Amino acid sequence: MIKKVIFSALVAMLMWSTQMYAQSNKSFGIKVDANMSNFSVLDMDNLKSTMKVGGGIDGFLKIDYSNHFALQAELSFMNKKSELELDGVKSSFNYWGLDIPVYAIAQLTHTDGNIAYLGMGPVFDFGFSAKSGETNLYKDGAGSIEMQRYNVGAGVMLGYEFGFGMQINASYKYGFFNSLNEPIGDAFLHSQYASFGIGYRF
């Protein structure tokens, strides 16, 4: 009986979601941005991380359910840079990968068509390459800062869209998982970055 109720509820939710998607206004857009990133370091006194400037290009799908609420999913090809100092030795950190944020957006549409918006939601990361100097941090034997490719976190976005489609926006994203593949003791690295960009929604 309980299984039937749960199954019926899931079917009802799926049908409702499908109907809402069909009735919504869908649009696509692109963004380019500059970012500043580093790691929040916990219980690893011999490692320091300093922010450097990187960049990215994003494509996004926006689903407007009303003038006040929307969902936006993004696919971001990111280059993030920082400086790592391990035991007094400095090296550049260079990351290439994909970020996939999904934002629930509260928005205010003005009579002239301009839109102010605030979004928040989960972020999924997958790294293609991460290097400290010439050392590949995704390979075994990278040392005490060998890293993992995957992460899950949260992001917040603030932006303004003009009536003709151009956007300006800022965002901040924070990784929940430990970026260290094999942490020593309680050592923990949280990835984080802030970005500032411009975009256009078609």
PDB file of C-alpha atoms in Angstrom:
ATOM      1  CA  MET A   1       0.000   0.000   0.000  1.00  0.00           C
ATOM      2  CA  ILE A   2       2.766   2.442   0.992  1.00  0.00           C
ATOM      3  CA  LYS A   3       4.725   1.618  -2.160  1.00  0.00           C
ATOM      4  CA  LYS A   4       1.625   2.375  -4.265  1.00  0.00           C
ATOM      5  CA  VAL A   5       1.144   5.728  -2.549  1.00  0.00           C
ATOM      6  CA  ILE A   6       4.812   6.674  -3.066  1.00  0.00           C
ATOM      7  CA  PHE A   7       4.701   5.543  -6.702  1.00  0.00           C
ATOM      8  CA  SER A   8       1.483   7.497  -7.327  1.00  0.00           C
ATOM      9  CA  ALA A   9       3.003  10.606  -5.728  1.00  0.00           C
ATOM     10  CA  LEU A  10       6.109  10.319  -7.901  1.00  0.00           C
ATOM     11  CA  VAL A  11       4.024   9.907 -11.048  1.00  0.00           C
ATOM     12  CA  ALA A  12       1.905  12.925 -10.071  1.00  0.00           C
ATOM     13  CA  MET A  13       5.038  15.029  -9.456  1.00  0.00           C
ATOM     14  CA  LEU A  14       6.503  13.964 -12.804  1.00  0.00           C
ATOM     15  CA  MET A  15       3.294  14.838 -14.644  1.00  0.00           C
ATOM     16  CA  TRP A  16       3.131  18.209 -12.875  1.00  0.00           C
ATOM     17  CA  SER A  17       6.770  18.980 -13.705  1.00  0.00           C
ATOM     18  CA  THR A  18       6.234  18.025 -17.350  1.00  0.00           C
ATOM     19  CA  GLN A  19       3.134  20.206 -17.570  1.00  0.00           C
ATOM     20  CA  MET A  20       4.919  23.151 -15.928  1.00  0.00           C
ATOM     21  CA  TYR A  21       7.841  22.768 -18.343  1.00  0.00           C
ATOM     22  CA  ALA A  22       5.513  22.695 -21.342  1.00  0.00           C
ATOM     23  CA  GLN A  23       3.712  25.843 -20.146  1.00  0.00           C
ATOM     24  CA  SER A  24       6.893  27.749 -19.303  1.00  0.00           C
ATOM     25  CA  ASN A  25       8.894  30.184 -21.419  1.00  0.00           C
ATOM     26  CA  LYS A  26      12.285  28.764 -22.349  1.00  0.00           C
ATOM     27  CA  SER A  27      15.295  30.713 -23.578  1.00  0.00           C
ATOM     28  CA  PHE A  28      19.020  30.251 -24.111  1.00  0.00           C
ATOM     29  CA  GLY A  29      22.019  32.469 -23.570  1.00  0.00           C
ATOM     30  CA  ILE A  30      25.788  32.765 -23.353  1.00  0.00           C
ATOM     31  CA  LYS A  31      28.108  34.413 -20.819  1.00  0.00           C
ATOM     32  CA  VAL A  32      31.785  35.220 -20.509  1.00  0.00           C
ATOM     33  CA  ASP A  33      33.331  35.975 -17.155  1.00  0.00           C
ATOM     34  CA  ALA A  34      36.477  36.600 -15.171  1.00  0.00           C
ATOM     35  CA  ASN A  35      36.955  34.788 -11.869  1.00  0.00           C
ATOM     36  CA  MET A  36      39.149  34.813  -8.799  1.00  0.00           C
ATOM     37  CA  SER A  37      39.625  31.447  -7.098  1.00  0.00           C
ATOM     38  CA  ASN A  38      41.542  29.681  -4.359  1.00  0.00           C
ATOM     39  CA  PHE A  39      41.114  27.020  -1.691  1.00  0.00           C
ATOM     40  CA  SER A  40      39.864  27.413   1.846  1.00  0.00           C
ATOM     41  CA  VAL A  41      42.493  25.393   3.752  1.00  0.00           C
ATOM     42  CA  LEU A  42      41.641  23.626   7.026  1.00  0.00           C
ATOM     43  CA  ASP A  43      44.079  21.759   9.319  1.00  0.00           C
ATOM     44  CA  MET A  44      46.978  21.951   6.886  1.00  0.00           C
ATOM     45  CA  ASP A  45      49.332  24.617   8.258  1.00  0.00           C
ATOM     46  CA  ASN A  46      52.041  23.985   5.665  1.00  0.00           C
ATOM     47  CA  LEU A  47      49.766  24.925   2.722  1.00  0.00           C
ATOM     48  CA  LYS A  48      48.552  28.377   1.718  1.00  0.00           C
ATOM     49  CA  SER A  49      46.358  29.317  -1.229  1.00  0.00           C
ATOM     50  CA  THR A  50      46.167  32.779  -2.783  1.00  0.00           C
ATOM     51  CA  MET A  51      43.585  33.970  -5.324  1.00  0.00           C
ATOM     52  CA  LYS A  52      44.552  34.590  -8.954  1.00  0.00           C
ATOM     53  CA  VAL A  53      42.509  35.618 -12.006  1.00  0.00           C
ATOM     54  CA  GLY A  54      41.011  33.082 -14.415  1.00  0.00           C
ATOM     55  CA  GLY A  55      38.082  33.073 -16.837  1.00  0.00           C
ATOM     56  CA  GLY A  56      35.301  31.085 -18.403  1.00  0.00           C
ATOM     57  CA  ILE A  57      32.606  30.834 -21.049  1.00  0.00           C
ATOM     58  CA  ASP A  58      29.106  29.596 -20.230  1.00  0.00           C
ATOM     59  CA  GLY A  59      25.982  28.483 -22.005  1.00  0.00           C
ATOM     60  CA  PHE A  60      22.676  28.467 -20.144  1.00  0.00           C
ATOM     61  CA  LEU A  61      19.048  27.420 -20.388  1.00  0.00           C
ATOM     62  CA  LYS A  62      16.502  29.546 -18.539  1.00  0.00           C
ATOM     63  CA  ILE A  63      12.948  28.381 -17.817  1.00  0.00           C
ATOM     64  CA  ASP A  64      10.617  31.197 -16.747  1.00  0.00           C
ATOM     65  CA  TYR A  65       7.579  29.992 -14.832  1.00  0.00           C
ATOM     66  CA  SER A  66       6.376  33.516 -14.023  1.00  0.00           C
ATOM     67  CA  ASN A  67       7.627  37.096 -13.836  1.00  0.00           C
ATOM     68  CA  HIS A  68       8.911  36.276 -10.355  1.00  0.00           C
ATOM     69  CA  PHE A  69      10.364  32.750 -10.553  1.00  0.00           C
ATOM     70  CA  ALA A  70      12.623  30.832 -12.943  1.00  0.00           C
ATOM     71  CA  LEU A  71      15.107  27.963 -13.101  1.00  0.00           C
ATOM     72  CA  GLN A  72      18.437  28.319 -14.862  1.00  0.00           C
ATOM     73  CA  ALA A  73      20.916  25.551 -15.664  1.00  0.00           C
ATOM     74  CA  GLU A  74      24.404  26.437 -16.880  1.00  0.00           C
ATOM     75  CA  LEU A  75      27.286  24.595 -18.509  1.00  0.00           C
ATOM     76  CA  SER A  76      30.500  26.486 -17.743  1.00  0.00           C
ATOM     77  CA  PHE A  77      33.929  25.777 -19.226  1.00  0.00           C
ATOM     78  CA  MET A  78      36.234  27.214 -16.577  1.00  0.00           C
ATOM     79  CA  ASN A  79      39.881  28.096 -16.128  1.00  0.00           C
ATOM     80  CA  LYS A  80      40.652  28.750 -12.453  1.00  0.00           C
ATOM     81  CA  LYS A  81      44.030  29.871 -11.169  1.00  0.00           C
ATOM     82  CA  SER A  82      45.608  30.406  -7.783  1.00  0.00           C
ATOM     83  CA  GLU A  83      48.982  30.270  -6.066  1.00  0.00           C
ATOM     84  CA  LEU A  84      49.866  27.369  -3.797  1.00  0.00           C
ATOM     85  CA  GLU A  85      52.590  27.637  -1.182  1.00  0.00           C
ATOM     86  CA  LEU A  86      53.554  24.248   0.265  1.00  0.00           C
ATOM     87  CA  ASP A  87      56.262  24.189   2.948  1.00  0.00           C
ATOM     88  CA  GLY A  88      57.394  27.648   1.822  1.00  0.00           C
ATOM     89  CA  VAL A  89      57.683  26.676  -1.860  1.00  0.00           C
ATOM     90  CA  LYS A  90      55.343  28.586  -4.180  1.00  0.00           C
ATOM     91  CA  SER A  91      53.823  27.245  -7.390  1.00  0.00           C
ATOM     92  CA  SER A  92      51.024  28.227  -9.729  1.00  0.00           C
ATOM     93  CA  PHE A  93      47.778  26.212  -9.660  1.00  0.00           C
ATOM     94  CA  ASN A  94      46.000  25.928 -12.998  1.00  0.00           C
ATOM     95  CA  TYR A  95      42.592  24.190 -13.374  1.00  0.00           C
ATOM     96  CA  TRP A  96      40.483  23.458 -16.456  1.00  0.00           C
ATOM     97  CA  GLY A  97      37.074  21.874 -16.094  1.00  0.00           C
ATOM     98  CA  LEU A  98      33.294  22.002 -16.268  1.00  0.00           C
ATOM     99  CA  ASP A  99      30.978  23.558 -13.703  1.00  0.00           C
ATOM    100  CA  ILE A 100      27.239  22.825 -13.856  1.00  0.00           C
ATOM    101  CA  PRO A 101      25.240  25.130 -11.569  1.00  0.00           C
ATOM    102  CA  VAL A 102      21.428  24.909 -11.362  1.00  0.00           C
ATOM    103  CA  TYR A 103      19.823  28.046  -9.930  1.00  0.00           C
ATOM    104  CA  ALA A 104      16.371  28.698  -8.536  1.00  0.00           C
ATOM    105  CA  ILE A 105      15.864  32.357  -9.411  1.00  0.00           C
ATOM    106  CA  ALA A 106      13.727  35.025  -7.780  1.00  0.00           C
ATOM    107  CA  GLN A 107      13.315  37.919 -10.195  1.00  0.00           C
ATOM    108  CA  LEU A 108      11.696  41.322 -10.476  1.00  0.00           C
ATOM    109  CA  THR A 109      10.598  42.377 -13.960  1.00  0.00           C
ATOM    110  CA  HIS A 110      10.232  46.111 -14.522  1.00  0.00           C
ATOM    111  CA  THR A 111       7.697  47.666 -16.882  1.00  0.00           C
ATOM    112  CA  ASP A 112      10.517  48.553 -19.308  1.00  0.00           C
ATOM    113  CA  GLY A 113      11.483  44.871 -19.567  1.00  0.00           C
ATOM    114  CA  ASN A 114      14.593  45.077 -17.392  1.00  0.00           C
ATOM    115  CA  ILE A 115      14.988  42.223 -14.884  1.00  0.00           C
ATOM    116  CA  ALA A 116      16.794  42.154 -11.530  1.00  0.00           C
ATOM    117  CA  TYR A 117      17.412  38.619 -10.261  1.00  0.00           C
ATOM    118  CA  LEU A 118      18.893  36.574  -7.444  1.00  0.00           C
ATOM    119  CA  GLY A 119      19.582  32.852  -7.790  1.00  0.00           C
ATOM    120  CA  MET A 120      20.942  30.040  -5.662  1.00  0.00           C
ATOM    121  CA  GLY A 121      21.346  26.307  -6.002  1.00  0.00           C
ATOM    122  CA  PRO A 122      23.691  23.309  -6.280  1.00  0.00           C
ATOM    123  CA  VAL A 123      26.884  23.221  -8.343  1.00  0.00           C
ATOM    124  CA  PHE A 124      28.478  20.109  -9.852  1.00  0.00           C
ATOM    125  CA  ASP A 125      32.174  20.207 -10.890  1.00  0.00           C
ATOM    126  CA  PHE A 126      34.297  17.959 -13.086  1.00  0.00           C
ATOM    127  CA  GLY A 127      37.983  18.699 -13.645  1.00  0.00           C
ATOM    128  CA  PHE A 128      39.826  17.938 -16.882  1.00  0.00           C
ATOM    129  CA  SER A 129      43.226  19.139 -15.692  1.00  0.00           C
ATOM    130  CA  ALA A 130      44.732  20.442 -12.451  1.00  0.00           C
ATOM    131  CA  LYS A 131      48.423  21.290 -12.243  1.00  0.00           C
ATOM    132  CA  SER A 132      50.715  22.731  -9.611  1.00  0.00           C
ATOM    133  CA  GLY A 133      53.586  23.993 -11.720  1.00  0.00           C
ATOM    134  CA  GLU A 134      54.245  21.025 -14.013  1.00  0.00           C
ATOM    135  CA  THR A 135      52.859  18.419 -11.583  1.00  0.00           C
ATOM    136  CA  ASN A 136      49.593  16.749 -12.605  1.00  0.00           C
ATOM    137  CA  LEU A 137      47.537  16.708  -9.395  1.00  0.00           C
ATOM    138  CA  TYR A 138      45.093  14.118 -10.755  1.00  0.00           C
ATOM    139  CA  LYS A 139      47.751  11.388 -10.994  1.00  0.00           C
ATOM    140  CA  ASP A 140      49.008   9.033  -8.302  1.00  0.00           C
ATOM    141  CA  GLY A 141      52.255  10.183  -6.793  1.00  0.00           C
ATOM    142  CA  ALA A 142      51.392  13.881  -6.969  1.00  0.00           C
ATOM    143  CA  GLY A 143      52.290  14.189  -3.284  1.00  0.00           C
ATOM    144  CA  SER A 144      50.420  15.632  -0.314  1.00  0.00           C
ATOM    145  CA  ILE A 145      48.130  17.763  -2.482  1.00  0.00           C
ATOM    146  CA  GLU A 146      46.934  15.121  -4.928  1.00  0.00           C
ATOM    147  CA  MET A 147      43.366  16.113  -5.869  1.00  0.00           C
ATOM    148  CA  GLN A 148      40.114  14.515  -6.970  1.00  0.00           C
ATOM    149  CA  ARG A 149      38.261  15.473 -10.138  1.00  0.00           C
ATOM    150  CA  TYR A 150      34.701  15.682  -8.773  1.00  0.00           C
ATOM    151  CA  ASN A 151      33.040  18.087  -6.389  1.00  0.00           C
ATOM    152  CA  VAL A 152      29.584  19.205  -5.341  1.00  0.00           C
ATOM    153  CA  GLY A 153      28.836  22.557  -3.796  1.00  0.00           C
ATOM    154  CA  ALA A 154      26.487  25.520  -3.795  1.00  0.00           C
ATOM    155  CA  GLY A 155      26.383  28.814  -5.605  1.00  0.00           C
ATOM    156  CA  VAL A 156      24.659  32.172  -5.415  1.00  0.00           C
ATOM    157  CA  MET A 157      24.198  34.562  -8.341  1.00  0.00           C
ATOM    158  CA  LEU A 158      23.130  38.219  -8.527  1.00  0.00           C
ATOM    159  CA  GLY A 159      22.424  39.919 -11.818  1.00  0.00           C
ATOM    160  CA  TYR A 160      20.611  42.469 -13.928  1.00  0.00           C
ATOM    161  CA  GLU A 161      19.254  41.989 -17.435  1.00  0.00           C
ATOM    162  CA  PHE A 162      18.391  44.845 -19.768  1.00  0.00           C
ATOM    163  CA  GLY A 163      15.296  44.710 -21.932  1.00  0.00           C
ATOM    164  CA  PHE A 164      17.280  43.923 -25.101  1.00  0.00           C
ATOM    165  CA  GLY A 165      18.843  40.778 -23.522  1.00  0.00           C
ATOM    166  CA  MET A 166      22.260  41.893 -22.266  1.00  0.00           C
ATOM    167  CA  GLN A 167      23.140  40.825 -18.707  1.00  0.00           C
ATOM    168  CA  ILE A 168      25.661  41.759 -16.053  1.00  0.00           C
ATOM    169  CA  ASN A 169      26.105  39.323 -13.175  1.00  0.00           C
ATOM    170  CA  ALA A 170      28.260  38.219 -10.262  1.00  0.00           C
ATOM    171  CA  SER A 171      28.386  34.827  -8.561  1.00  0.00           C
ATOM    172  CA  TYR A 172      30.113  32.946  -5.758  1.00  0.00           C
ATOM    173  CA  LYS A 173      30.554  29.162  -5.591  1.00  0.00           C
ATOM    174  CA  TYR A 174      31.846  26.963  -2.774  1.00  0.00           C
ATOM    175  CA  GLY A 175      32.748  23.269  -2.911  1.00  0.00           C
ATOM    176  CA  PHE A 176      31.511  21.006  -0.101  1.00  0.00           C
ATOM    177  CA  PHE A 177      33.716  17.982  -0.797  1.00  0.00           C
ATOM    178  CA  ASN A 178      37.378  17.708   0.126  1.00  0.00           C
ATOM    179  CA  SER A 179      39.473  18.522  -2.933  1.00  0.00           C
ATOM    180  CA  LEU A 180      42.265  16.335  -1.557  1.00  0.00           C
ATOM    181  CA  ASN A 181      42.127  12.819  -2.947  1.00  0.00           C
ATOM    182  CA  GLU A 182      43.860  11.280   0.086  1.00  0.00           C
ATOM    183  CA  PRO A 183      43.823  13.830   2.928  1.00  0.00           C
ATOM    184  CA  ILE A 184      46.368  13.624   5.714  1.00  0.00           C
ATOM    185  CA  GLY A 185      44.618  13.588   9.097  1.00  0.00           C
ATOM    186  CA  ASP A 186      41.880  16.236   9.205  1.00  0.00           C
ATOM    187  CA  ALA A 187      43.308  18.256   6.306  1.00  0.00           C
ATOM    188  CA  PHE A 188      40.575  19.712   4.124  1.00  0.00           C
ATOM    189  CA  LEU A 189      40.586  21.870   0.992  1.00  0.00           C
ATOM    190  CA  HIS A 190      37.364  23.615  -0.044  1.00  0.00           C
ATOM    191  CA  SER A 191      37.412  25.071  -3.549  1.00  0.00           C
ATOM    192  CA  GLN A 192      35.844  28.503  -3.895  1.00  0.00           C
ATOM    193  CA  TYR A 193      35.645  31.254  -6.474  1.00  0.00           C
ATOM    194  CA  ALA A 194      33.893  34.501  -7.288  1.00  0.00           C
ATOM    195  CA  SER A 195      33.115  35.488 -10.886  1.00  0.00           C
ATOM    196  CA  PHE A 196      31.998  38.633 -12.666  1.00  0.00           C
ATOM    197  CA  GLY A 197      30.666  38.578 -16.201  1.00  0.00           C
ATOM    198  CA  ILE A 198      28.487  39.770 -19.022  1.00  0.00           C
ATOM    199  CA  GLY A 199      26.031  37.743 -21.058  1.00  0.00           C
ATOM    200  CA  TYR A 200      23.228  37.778 -23.574  1.00  0.00           C
ATOM    201  CA  ARG A 201      19.913  35.919 -23.470  1.00  0.00           C
ATOM    202  CA  PHE A 202      18.281  35.205 -26.819  1.00  0.00           C
TER     203      PHE A 202
END
